[in-house]
Amino acid sequence: MHYINKIAATAAALGCVLSTPLYAADQAGKTQPAQFSYNYAQISFVDLDAGFEGLMIGGSHDVGQDLAISASYMSTDSSSALDYDVFTIGLVHHQRLAQIPRSDLALHGEILHASLDYMRAGSIRSDDDNGLRFGGMIRHQVQKNLEVFGDLSYSSLYDHDLGLTAGANLELNEQFAVIASVELSDDDMLLLGIRMELK
């Protein structure tokens, strides 16, 4: 019960903080379509500070005017014969911020499944877990081909963890962009990848 209460309390706190700009924009009658596209596919190299390296594939697709579905799969391993894989699927509510020009607020929630495989006593053992992640991201267009973003999220996977992510997207052309980000959490992660916009 304590586990459930902690998740609910954190969700409520994040929801109140992150939904305030959306509520203010609605009250002012200034809501507009999102500044950025939420239709894309992405492949990235990831490096976790726990010694894991690998690839992540994922993407997002709009299913409504301000709602998108997202999914990702990360597969990593380490030099000590450990494999760590994570699958996520979720929803993103996105909306332009009237108070901050060229900016979006994206509230997201995901279901996660993780699998940690390791060797013990000459045999392969597995430690699987399911969890939830939710939070909010602010995306801001600095110039025509450059976006910066920040994300605050909470995950219940394996243990309770807050994560803070900062990154940037640099457009190479109308279809492709380079993305780089750093996530600070229990398992810090560096990500570098290519994003392809989908029409």
mmCIF file with all atom_site columns, C-alpha atoms in Angstrom:
data_model
loop_
_atom_site.group_PDB
_atom_site.id
_atom_site.type_symbol
_atom_site.label_atom_id
_atom_site.label_alt_id
_atom_site.label_comp_id
_atom_site.label_asym_id
_atom_site.label_entity_id
_atom_site.label_seq_id
_atom_site.pdbx_PDB_ins_code
_atom_site.Cartn_x
_atom_site.Cartn_y
_atom_site.Cartn_z
_atom_site.occupancy
_atom_site.B_iso_or_equiv
_atom_site.pdbx_formal_charge
_atom_site.auth_seq_id
_atom_site.auth_comp_id
_atom_site.auth_asym_id
_atom_site.auth_atom_id
_atom_site.pdbx_PDB_model_num
ATOM 1   C CA . MET A 1 1   ? 0.000  0.000   0.000   1.00 0.00 ? 1   MET A CA 1
ATOM 2   C CA . HIS A 1 2   ? 2.875  2.378   0.771   1.00 0.00 ? 2   HIS A CA 1
ATOM 3   C CA . TYR A 1 3   ? 4.208  1.684   -2.751  1.00 0.00 ? 3   TYR A CA 1
ATOM 4   C CA . ILE A 1 4   ? 0.849  2.650   -4.316  1.00 0.00 ? 4   ILE A CA 1
ATOM 5   C CA . ASN A 1 5   ? 0.480  5.753   -2.156  1.00 0.00 ? 5   ASN A CA 1
ATOM 6   C CA . LYS A 1 6   ? 3.968  6.955   -3.093  1.00 0.00 ? 6   LYS A CA 1
ATOM 7   C CA . ILE A 1 7   ? 3.228  6.594   -6.808  1.00 0.00 ? 7   ILE A CA 1
ATOM 8   C CA . ALA A 1 8   ? -0.123 8.384   -6.440  1.00 0.00 ? 8   ALA A CA 1
ATOM 9   C CA . ALA A 1 9   ? 1.379  11.255  -4.448  1.00 0.00 ? 9   ALA A CA 1
ATOM 10  C CA . THR A 1 10  ? 4.217  11.768  -6.902  1.00 0.00 ? 10  THR A CA 1
ATOM 11  C CA . ALA A 1 11  ? 1.818  11.618  -9.845  1.00 0.00 ? 11  ALA A CA 1
ATOM 12  C CA . ALA A 1 12  ? -0.429 14.232  -8.265  1.00 0.00 ? 12  ALA A CA 1
ATOM 13  C CA . ALA A 1 13  ? 2.490  16.564  -7.544  1.00 0.00 ? 13  ALA A CA 1
ATOM 14  C CA . LEU A 1 14  ? 3.929  16.295  -11.031 1.00 0.00 ? 14  LEU A CA 1
ATOM 15  C CA . GLY A 1 15  ? 0.497  16.652  -12.570 1.00 0.00 ? 15  GLY A CA 1
ATOM 16  C CA . CYS A 1 16  ? -0.236 19.879  -10.686 1.00 0.00 ? 16  CYS A CA 1
ATOM 17  C CA . VAL A 1 17  ? 3.100  21.460  -11.577 1.00 0.00 ? 17  VAL A CA 1
ATOM 18  C CA . LEU A 1 18  ? 3.173  20.419  -15.220 1.00 0.00 ? 18  LEU A CA 1
ATOM 19  C CA . SER A 1 19  ? -0.488 21.076  -16.038 1.00 0.00 ? 19  SER A CA 1
ATOM 20  C CA . THR A 1 20  ? -0.495 24.693  -14.819 1.00 0.00 ? 20  THR A CA 1
ATOM 21  C CA . PRO A 1 21  ? 0.783  26.195  -18.114 1.00 0.00 ? 21  PRO A CA 1
ATOM 22  C CA . LEU A 1 22  ? -1.820 24.240  -20.086 1.00 0.00 ? 22  LEU A CA 1
ATOM 23  C CA . TYR A 1 23  ? -4.622 25.378  -17.795 1.00 0.00 ? 23  TYR A CA 1
ATOM 24  C CA . ALA A 1 24  ? -3.506 29.010  -18.016 1.00 0.00 ? 24  ALA A CA 1
ATOM 25  C CA . ALA A 1 25  ? -3.374 28.834  -21.800 1.00 0.00 ? 25  ALA A CA 1
ATOM 26  C CA . ASP A 1 26  ? -6.867 27.355  -21.948 1.00 0.00 ? 26  ASP A CA 1
ATOM 27  C CA . GLN A 1 27  ? -8.267 29.999  -19.603 1.00 0.00 ? 27  GLN A CA 1
ATOM 28  C CA . ALA A 1 28  ? -6.784 32.740  -21.760 1.00 0.00 ? 28  ALA A CA 1
ATOM 29  C CA . GLY A 1 29  ? -8.303 31.202  -24.865 1.00 0.00 ? 29  GLY A CA 1
ATOM 30  C CA . LYS A 1 30  ? -4.916 31.051  -26.530 1.00 0.00 ? 30  LYS A CA 1
ATOM 31  C CA . THR A 1 31  ? -4.447 27.313  -27.088 1.00 0.00 ? 31  THR A CA 1
ATOM 32  C CA . GLN A 1 32  ? -2.861 26.556  -30.450 1.00 0.00 ? 32  GLN A CA 1
ATOM 33  C CA . PRO A 1 33  ? -1.685 23.463  -32.326 1.00 0.00 ? 33  PRO A CA 1
ATOM 34  C CA . ALA A 1 34  ? 1.681  22.063  -31.234 1.00 0.00 ? 34  ALA A CA 1
ATOM 35  C CA . GLN A 1 35  ? 4.829  23.829  -32.403 1.00 0.00 ? 35  GLN A CA 1
ATOM 36  C CA . PHE A 1 36  ? 6.629  20.542  -33.103 1.00 0.00 ? 36  PHE A CA 1
ATOM 37  C CA . SER A 1 37  ? 5.912  17.309  -34.940 1.00 0.00 ? 37  SER A CA 1
ATOM 38  C CA . TYR A 1 38  ? 5.110  14.189  -32.915 1.00 0.00 ? 38  TYR A CA 1
ATOM 39  C CA . ASN A 1 39  ? 5.293  11.840  -35.900 1.00 0.00 ? 39  ASN A CA 1
ATOM 40  C CA . TYR A 1 40  ? 8.795  10.381  -36.029 1.00 0.00 ? 40  TYR A CA 1
ATOM 41  C CA . ALA A 1 41  ? 10.990 7.277   -35.823 1.00 0.00 ? 41  ALA A CA 1
ATOM 42  C CA . GLN A 1 42  ? 14.335 7.269   -34.057 1.00 0.00 ? 42  GLN A CA 1
ATOM 43  C CA . ILE A 1 43  ? 17.400 5.068   -33.572 1.00 0.00 ? 43  ILE A CA 1
ATOM 44  C CA . SER A 1 44  ? 20.018 5.936   -30.961 1.00 0.00 ? 44  SER A CA 1
ATOM 45  C CA . PHE A 1 45  ? 23.194 4.753   -29.280 1.00 0.00 ? 45  PHE A CA 1
ATOM 46  C CA . VAL A 1 46  ? 22.837 4.734   -25.485 1.00 0.00 ? 46  VAL A CA 1
ATOM 47  C CA . ASP A 1 47  ? 25.468 4.591   -22.746 1.00 0.00 ? 47  ASP A CA 1
ATOM 48  C CA . LEU A 1 48  ? 24.377 3.978   -19.141 1.00 0.00 ? 48  LEU A CA 1
ATOM 49  C CA . ASP A 1 49  ? 26.690 4.741   -16.237 1.00 0.00 ? 49  ASP A CA 1
ATOM 50  C CA . ALA A 1 50  ? 26.134 1.232   -14.848 1.00 0.00 ? 50  ALA A CA 1
ATOM 51  C CA . GLY A 1 51  ? 28.376 -0.036  -17.657 1.00 0.00 ? 51  GLY A CA 1
ATOM 52  C CA . PHE A 1 52  ? 25.714 -0.858  -20.235 1.00 0.00 ? 52  PHE A CA 1
ATOM 53  C CA . GLU A 1 53  ? 25.882 0.181   -23.896 1.00 0.00 ? 53  GLU A CA 1
ATOM 54  C CA . GLY A 1 54  ? 23.541 -0.548  -26.766 1.00 0.00 ? 54  GLY A CA 1
ATOM 55  C CA . LEU A 1 55  ? 20.821 0.703   -29.071 1.00 0.00 ? 55  LEU A CA 1
ATOM 56  C CA . MET A 1 56  ? 17.369 2.177   -28.629 1.00 0.00 ? 56  MET A CA 1
ATOM 57  C CA . ILE A 1 57  ? 14.708 2.300   -31.323 1.00 0.00 ? 57  ILE A CA 1
ATOM 58  C CA . GLY A 1 58  ? 11.441 4.136   -30.914 1.00 0.00 ? 58  GLY A CA 1
ATOM 59  C CA . GLY A 1 59  ? 8.966  6.591   -32.256 1.00 0.00 ? 59  GLY A CA 1
ATOM 60  C CA . SER A 1 60  ? 5.785  8.556   -31.844 1.00 0.00 ? 60  SER A CA 1
ATOM 61  C CA . HIS A 1 61  ? 2.637  8.945   -33.930 1.00 0.00 ? 61  HIS A CA 1
ATOM 62  C CA . ASP A 1 62  ? -0.290 11.341  -33.564 1.00 0.00 ? 62  ASP A CA 1
ATOM 63  C CA . VAL A 1 63  ? -3.655 9.684   -32.966 1.00 0.00 ? 63  VAL A CA 1
ATOM 64  C CA . GLY A 1 64  ? -5.492 12.972  -32.372 1.00 0.00 ? 64  GLY A CA 1
ATOM 65  C CA . GLN A 1 65  ? -5.030 16.737  -32.603 1.00 0.00 ? 65  GLN A CA 1
ATOM 66  C CA . ASP A 1 66  ? -3.079 16.869  -29.345 1.00 0.00 ? 66  ASP A CA 1
ATOM 67  C CA . LEU A 1 67  ? -2.522 13.183  -28.517 1.00 0.00 ? 67  LEU A CA 1
ATOM 68  C CA . ALA A 1 68  ? 0.209  10.807  -29.686 1.00 0.00 ? 68  ALA A CA 1
ATOM 69  C CA . ILE A 1 69  ? 1.139  7.205   -28.964 1.00 0.00 ? 69  ILE A CA 1
ATOM 70  C CA . SER A 1 70  ? 4.798  6.438   -28.269 1.00 0.00 ? 70  SER A CA 1
ATOM 71  C CA . ALA A 1 71  ? 6.894  3.281   -28.010 1.00 0.00 ? 71  ALA A CA 1
ATOM 72  C CA . SER A 1 72  ? 10.543 2.336   -27.613 1.00 0.00 ? 72  SER A CA 1
ATOM 73  C CA . TYR A 1 73  ? 12.812 -0.672  -27.171 1.00 0.00 ? 73  TYR A CA 1
ATOM 74  C CA . MET A 1 74  ? 16.289 -0.456  -25.645 1.00 0.00 ? 74  MET A CA 1
ATOM 75  C CA . SER A 1 75  ? 18.740 -3.364  -25.796 1.00 0.00 ? 75  SER A CA 1
ATOM 76  C CA . THR A 1 76  ? 22.064 -3.063  -23.961 1.00 0.00 ? 76  THR A CA 1
ATOM 77  C CA . ASP A 1 77  ? 24.803 -5.272  -22.588 1.00 0.00 ? 77  ASP A CA 1
ATOM 78  C CA . SER A 1 78  ? 27.956 -4.929  -20.515 1.00 0.00 ? 78  SER A CA 1
ATOM 79  C CA . SER A 1 79  ? 31.450 -6.395  -20.405 1.00 0.00 ? 79  SER A CA 1
ATOM 80  C CA . SER A 1 80  ? 30.458 -8.494  -17.371 1.00 0.00 ? 80  SER A CA 1
ATOM 81  C CA . ALA A 1 81  ? 27.998 -10.652 -19.391 1.00 0.00 ? 81  ALA A CA 1
ATOM 82  C CA . LEU A 1 82  ? 24.911 -8.720  -18.330 1.00 0.00 ? 82  LEU A CA 1
ATOM 83  C CA . ASP A 1 83  ? 22.026 -7.860  -20.667 1.00 0.00 ? 83  ASP A CA 1
ATOM 84  C CA . TYR A 1 84  ? 19.509 -5.109  -19.876 1.00 0.00 ? 84  TYR A CA 1
ATOM 85  C CA . ASP A 1 85  ? 16.471 -4.546  -22.107 1.00 0.00 ? 85  ASP A CA 1
ATOM 86  C CA . VAL A 1 86  ? 13.547 -2.135  -21.656 1.00 0.00 ? 86  VAL A CA 1
ATOM 87  C CA . PHE A 1 87  ? 10.301 -1.880  -23.643 1.00 0.00 ? 87  PHE A CA 1
ATOM 88  C CA . THR A 1 88  ? 7.925  1.087   -23.259 1.00 0.00 ? 88  THR A CA 1
ATOM 89  C CA . ILE A 1 89  ? 4.555  2.073   -24.687 1.00 0.00 ? 89  ILE A CA 1
ATOM 90  C CA . GLY A 1 90  ? 2.540  5.126   -23.742 1.00 0.00 ? 90  GLY A CA 1
ATOM 91  C CA . LEU A 1 91  ? 0.598  8.265   -24.581 1.00 0.00 ? 91  LEU A CA 1
ATOM 92  C CA . VAL A 1 92  ? 1.711  11.885  -25.024 1.00 0.00 ? 92  VAL A CA 1
ATOM 93  C CA . HIS A 1 93  ? -0.567 14.912  -24.641 1.00 0.00 ? 93  HIS A CA 1
ATOM 94  C CA . HIS A 1 94  ? 1.091  17.844  -26.406 1.00 0.00 ? 94  HIS A CA 1
ATOM 95  C CA . GLN A 1 95  ? 0.156  21.483  -26.741 1.00 0.00 ? 95  GLN A CA 1
ATOM 96  C CA . ARG A 1 96  ? 1.824  24.774  -27.638 1.00 0.00 ? 96  ARG A CA 1
ATOM 97  C CA . LEU A 1 97  ? 2.564  27.089  -24.732 1.00 0.00 ? 97  LEU A CA 1
ATOM 98  C CA . ALA A 1 98  ? 0.966  30.482  -25.314 1.00 0.00 ? 98  ALA A CA 1
ATOM 99  C CA . GLN A 1 99  ? 3.171  32.111  -22.666 1.00 0.00 ? 99  GLN A CA 1
ATOM 100 C CA . ILE A 1 100 ? 6.474  30.926  -24.186 1.00 0.00 ? 100 ILE A CA 1
ATOM 101 C CA . PRO A 1 101 ? 6.854  31.548  -27.938 1.00 0.00 ? 101 PRO A CA 1
ATOM 102 C CA . ARG A 1 102 ? 7.905  28.579  -30.094 1.00 0.00 ? 102 ARG A CA 1
ATOM 103 C CA . SER A 1 103 ? 7.455  26.108  -27.229 1.00 0.00 ? 103 SER A CA 1
ATOM 104 C CA . ASP A 1 104 ? 5.426  22.968  -26.465 1.00 0.00 ? 104 ASP A CA 1
ATOM 105 C CA . LEU A 1 105 ? 4.500  21.202  -23.253 1.00 0.00 ? 105 LEU A CA 1
ATOM 106 C CA . ALA A 1 106 ? 4.217  17.426  -23.635 1.00 0.00 ? 106 ALA A CA 1
ATOM 107 C CA . LEU A 1 107 ? 2.757  15.424  -20.747 1.00 0.00 ? 107 LEU A CA 1
ATOM 108 C CA . HIS A 1 108 ? 3.532  11.726  -21.055 1.00 0.00 ? 108 HIS A CA 1
ATOM 109 C CA . GLY A 1 109 ? 2.776  8.411   -19.378 1.00 0.00 ? 109 GLY A CA 1
ATOM 110 C CA . GLU A 1 110 ? 4.242  5.008   -20.228 1.00 0.00 ? 110 GLU A CA 1
ATOM 111 C CA . ILE A 1 111 ? 4.020  1.362   -19.234 1.00 0.00 ? 111 ILE A CA 1
ATOM 112 C CA . LEU A 1 112 ? 7.474  -0.213  -18.938 1.00 0.00 ? 112 LEU A CA 1
ATOM 113 C CA . HIS A 1 113 ? 8.829  -3.754  -18.974 1.00 0.00 ? 113 HIS A CA 1
ATOM 114 C CA . ALA A 1 114 ? 12.482 -4.454  -18.192 1.00 0.00 ? 114 ALA A CA 1
ATOM 115 C CA . SER A 1 115 ? 14.573 -7.604  -18.266 1.00 0.00 ? 115 SER A CA 1
ATOM 116 C CA . LEU A 1 116 ? 17.996 -7.960  -16.645 1.00 0.00 ? 116 LEU A CA 1
ATOM 117 C CA . ASP A 1 117 ? 19.822 -11.194 -17.566 1.00 0.00 ? 117 ASP A CA 1
ATOM 118 C CA . TYR A 1 118 ? 23.019 -12.187 -15.763 1.00 0.00 ? 118 TYR A CA 1
ATOM 119 C CA . MET A 1 119 ? 25.293 -15.148 -15.083 1.00 0.00 ? 119 MET A CA 1
ATOM 120 C CA . ARG A 1 120 ? 25.381 -16.769 -11.641 1.00 0.00 ? 120 ARG A CA 1
ATOM 121 C CA . ALA A 1 121 ? 26.931 -20.105 -10.719 1.00 0.00 ? 121 ALA A CA 1
ATOM 122 C CA . GLY A 1 122 ? 27.394 -20.925 -14.386 1.00 0.00 ? 122 GLY A CA 1
ATOM 123 C CA . SER A 1 123 ? 23.748 -20.413 -15.333 1.00 0.00 ? 123 SER A CA 1
ATOM 124 C CA . ILE A 1 124 ? 21.754 -17.522 -16.794 1.00 0.00 ? 124 ILE A CA 1
ATOM 125 C CA . ARG A 1 125 ? 19.417 -15.799 -14.335 1.00 0.00 ? 125 ARG A CA 1
ATOM 126 C CA . SER A 1 126 ? 16.772 -13.206 -15.143 1.00 0.00 ? 126 SER A CA 1
ATOM 127 C CA . ASP A 1 127 ? 15.308 -10.349 -13.116 1.00 0.00 ? 127 ASP A CA 1
ATOM 128 C CA . ASP A 1 128 ? 12.214 -8.893  -14.814 1.00 0.00 ? 128 ASP A CA 1
ATOM 129 C CA . ASP A 1 129 ? 10.087 -5.981  -13.654 1.00 0.00 ? 129 ASP A CA 1
ATOM 130 C CA . ASN A 1 130 ? 7.100  -3.935  -14.813 1.00 0.00 ? 130 ASN A CA 1
ATOM 131 C CA . GLY A 1 131 ? 6.562  -0.296  -13.970 1.00 0.00 ? 131 GLY A CA 1
ATOM 132 C CA . LEU A 1 132 ? 5.099  3.080   -14.850 1.00 0.00 ? 132 LEU A CA 1
ATOM 133 C CA . ARG A 1 133 ? 6.723  6.315   -15.941 1.00 0.00 ? 133 ARG A CA 1
ATOM 134 C CA . PHE A 1 134 ? 5.088  9.704   -16.200 1.00 0.00 ? 134 PHE A CA 1
ATOM 135 C CA . GLY A 1 135 ? 6.226  13.287  -16.456 1.00 0.00 ? 135 GLY A CA 1
ATOM 136 C CA . GLY A 1 136 ? 6.414  16.353  -18.632 1.00 0.00 ? 136 GLY A CA 1
ATOM 137 C CA . MET A 1 137 ? 8.684  17.776  -21.300 1.00 0.00 ? 137 MET A CA 1
ATOM 138 C CA . ILE A 1 138 ? 9.141  21.333  -22.514 1.00 0.00 ? 138 ILE A CA 1
ATOM 139 C CA . ARG A 1 139 ? 10.411 21.704  -26.108 1.00 0.00 ? 139 ARG A CA 1
ATOM 140 C CA . HIS A 1 140 ? 11.680 25.084  -27.338 1.00 0.00 ? 140 HIS A CA 1
ATOM 141 C CA . GLN A 1 141 ? 12.776 26.141  -30.827 1.00 0.00 ? 141 GLN A CA 1
ATOM 142 C CA . VAL A 1 142 ? 15.917 28.241  -30.413 1.00 0.00 ? 142 VAL A CA 1
ATOM 143 C CA . GLN A 1 143 ? 16.292 28.838  -34.142 1.00 0.00 ? 143 GLN A CA 1
ATOM 144 C CA . LYS A 1 144 ? 14.902 27.392  -37.350 1.00 0.00 ? 144 LYS A CA 1
ATOM 145 C CA . ASN A 1 145 ? 16.879 24.141  -37.246 1.00 0.00 ? 145 ASN A CA 1
ATOM 146 C CA . LEU A 1 146 ? 17.657 23.829  -33.526 1.00 0.00 ? 146 LEU A CA 1
ATOM 147 C CA . GLU A 1 147 ? 15.416 22.606  -30.696 1.00 0.00 ? 147 GLU A CA 1
ATOM 148 C CA . VAL A 1 148 ? 16.302 22.255  -27.021 1.00 0.00 ? 148 VAL A CA 1
ATOM 149 C CA . PHE A 1 149 ? 14.232 20.303  -24.522 1.00 0.00 ? 149 PHE A CA 1
ATOM 150 C CA . GLY A 1 150 ? 14.003 19.368  -20.867 1.00 0.00 ? 150 GLY A CA 1
ATOM 151 C CA . ASP A 1 151 ? 12.055 16.525  -19.275 1.00 0.00 ? 151 ASP A CA 1
ATOM 152 C CA . LEU A 1 152 ? 11.168 15.726  -15.658 1.00 0.00 ? 152 LEU A CA 1
ATOM 153 C CA . SER A 1 153 ? 9.846  12.213  -15.085 1.00 0.00 ? 153 SER A CA 1
ATOM 154 C CA . TYR A 1 154 ? 9.125  9.632   -12.398 1.00 0.00 ? 154 TYR A CA 1
ATOM 155 C CA . SER A 1 155 ? 9.609  5.886   -12.890 1.00 0.00 ? 155 SER A CA 1
ATOM 156 C CA . SER A 1 156 ? 8.574  3.008   -10.642 1.00 0.00 ? 156 SER A CA 1
ATOM 157 C CA . LEU A 1 157 ? 10.725 0.454   -12.512 1.00 0.00 ? 157 LEU A CA 1
ATOM 158 C CA . TYR A 1 158 ? 12.778 -1.641  -10.045 1.00 0.00 ? 158 TYR A CA 1
ATOM 159 C CA . ASP A 1 159 ? 12.795 1.257   -7.581  1.00 0.00 ? 159 ASP A CA 1
ATOM 160 C CA . HIS A 1 160 ? 11.281 4.723   -7.328  1.00 0.00 ? 160 HIS A CA 1
ATOM 161 C CA . ASP A 1 161 ? 13.353 7.172   -9.339  1.00 0.00 ? 161 ASP A CA 1
ATOM 162 C CA . LEU A 1 162 ? 13.107 10.758  -10.543 1.00 0.00 ? 162 LEU A CA 1
ATOM 163 C CA . GLY A 1 163 ? 14.856 11.563  -13.807 1.00 0.00 ? 163 GLY A CA 1
ATOM 164 C CA . LEU A 1 164 ? 15.899 14.897  -15.301 1.00 0.00 ? 164 LEU A CA 1
ATOM 165 C CA . THR A 1 165 ? 16.751 14.967  -19.013 1.00 0.00 ? 165 THR A CA 1
ATOM 166 C CA . ALA A 1 166 ? 18.208 17.791  -21.113 1.00 0.00 ? 166 ALA A CA 1
ATOM 167 C CA . GLY A 1 167 ? 18.959 17.610  -24.809 1.00 0.00 ? 167 GLY A CA 1
ATOM 168 C CA . ALA A 1 168 ? 18.804 19.089  -28.286 1.00 0.00 ? 168 ALA A CA 1
ATOM 169 C CA . ASN A 1 169 ? 17.657 18.222  -31.814 1.00 0.00 ? 169 ASN A CA 1
ATOM 170 C CA . LEU A 1 170 ? 19.598 19.627  -34.769 1.00 0.00 ? 170 LEU A CA 1
ATOM 171 C CA . GLU A 1 171 ? 17.743 19.425  -38.090 1.00 0.00 ? 171 GLU A CA 1
ATOM 172 C CA . LEU A 1 172 ? 19.887 18.282  -41.005 1.00 0.00 ? 172 LEU A CA 1
ATOM 173 C CA . ASN A 1 173 ? 17.048 18.728  -43.497 1.00 0.00 ? 173 ASN A CA 1
ATOM 174 C CA . GLU A 1 174 ? 13.242 18.545  -43.527 1.00 0.00 ? 174 GLU A CA 1
ATOM 175 C CA . GLN A 1 175 ? 13.247 14.810  -42.756 1.00 0.00 ? 175 GLN A CA 1
ATOM 176 C CA . PHE A 1 176 ? 16.310 14.013  -40.619 1.00 0.00 ? 176 PHE A CA 1
ATOM 177 C CA . ALA A 1 177 ? 17.710 15.410  -37.376 1.00 0.00 ? 177 ALA A CA 1
ATOM 178 C CA . VAL A 1 178 ? 20.506 14.546  -34.947 1.00 0.00 ? 178 VAL A CA 1
ATOM 179 C CA . ILE A 1 179 ? 19.364 14.165  -31.334 1.00 0.00 ? 179 ILE A CA 1
ATOM 180 C CA . ALA A 1 180 ? 21.549 14.189  -28.225 1.00 0.00 ? 180 ALA A CA 1
ATOM 181 C CA . SER A 1 181 ? 20.523 14.095  -24.570 1.00 0.00 ? 181 SER A CA 1
ATOM 182 C CA . VAL A 1 182 ? 21.740 13.410  -21.045 1.00 0.00 ? 182 VAL A CA 1
ATOM 183 C CA . GLU A 1 183 ? 19.465 11.895  -18.390 1.00 0.00 ? 183 GLU A CA 1
ATOM 184 C CA . LEU A 1 184 ? 20.342 12.267  -14.714 1.00 0.00 ? 184 LEU A CA 1
ATOM 185 C CA . SER A 1 185 ? 18.786 9.545   -12.536 1.00 0.00 ? 185 SER A CA 1
ATOM 186 C CA . ASP A 1 186 ? 19.858 6.432   -10.617 1.00 0.00 ? 186 ASP A CA 1
ATOM 187 C CA . ASP A 1 187 ? 21.204 5.165   -13.958 1.00 0.00 ? 187 ASP A CA 1
ATOM 188 C CA . ASP A 1 188 ? 22.526 8.223   -15.817 1.00 0.00 ? 188 ASP A CA 1
ATOM 189 C CA . MET A 1 189 ? 22.210 7.835   -19.585 1.00 0.00 ? 189 MET A CA 1
ATOM 190 C CA . LEU A 1 190 ? 23.857 9.477   -22.581 1.00 0.00 ? 190 LEU A CA 1
ATOM 191 C CA . LEU A 1 191 ? 21.932 9.228   -25.871 1.00 0.00 ? 191 LEU A CA 1
ATOM 192 C CA . LEU A 1 192 ? 23.019 10.100  -29.410 1.00 0.00 ? 192 LEU A CA 1
ATOM 193 C CA . GLY A 1 193 ? 20.849 9.275   -32.391 1.00 0.00 ? 193 GLY A CA 1
ATOM 194 C CA . ILE A 1 194 ? 19.106 10.070  -35.654 1.00 0.00 ? 194 ILE A CA 1
ATOM 195 C CA . ARG A 1 195 ? 15.426 11.057  -35.867 1.00 0.00 ? 195 ARG A CA 1
ATOM 196 C CA . MET A 1 196 ? 13.365 10.731  -39.044 1.00 0.00 ? 196 MET A CA 1
ATOM 197 C CA . GLU A 1 197 ? 10.198 12.774  -39.387 1.00 0.00 ? 197 GLU A CA 1
ATOM 198 C CA . LEU A 1 198 ? 7.172  10.846  -40.643 1.00 0.00 ? 198 LEU A CA 1
ATOM 199 C CA . LYS A 1 199 ? 4.506  12.573  -42.705 1.00 0.00 ? 199 LYS A CA 1
#
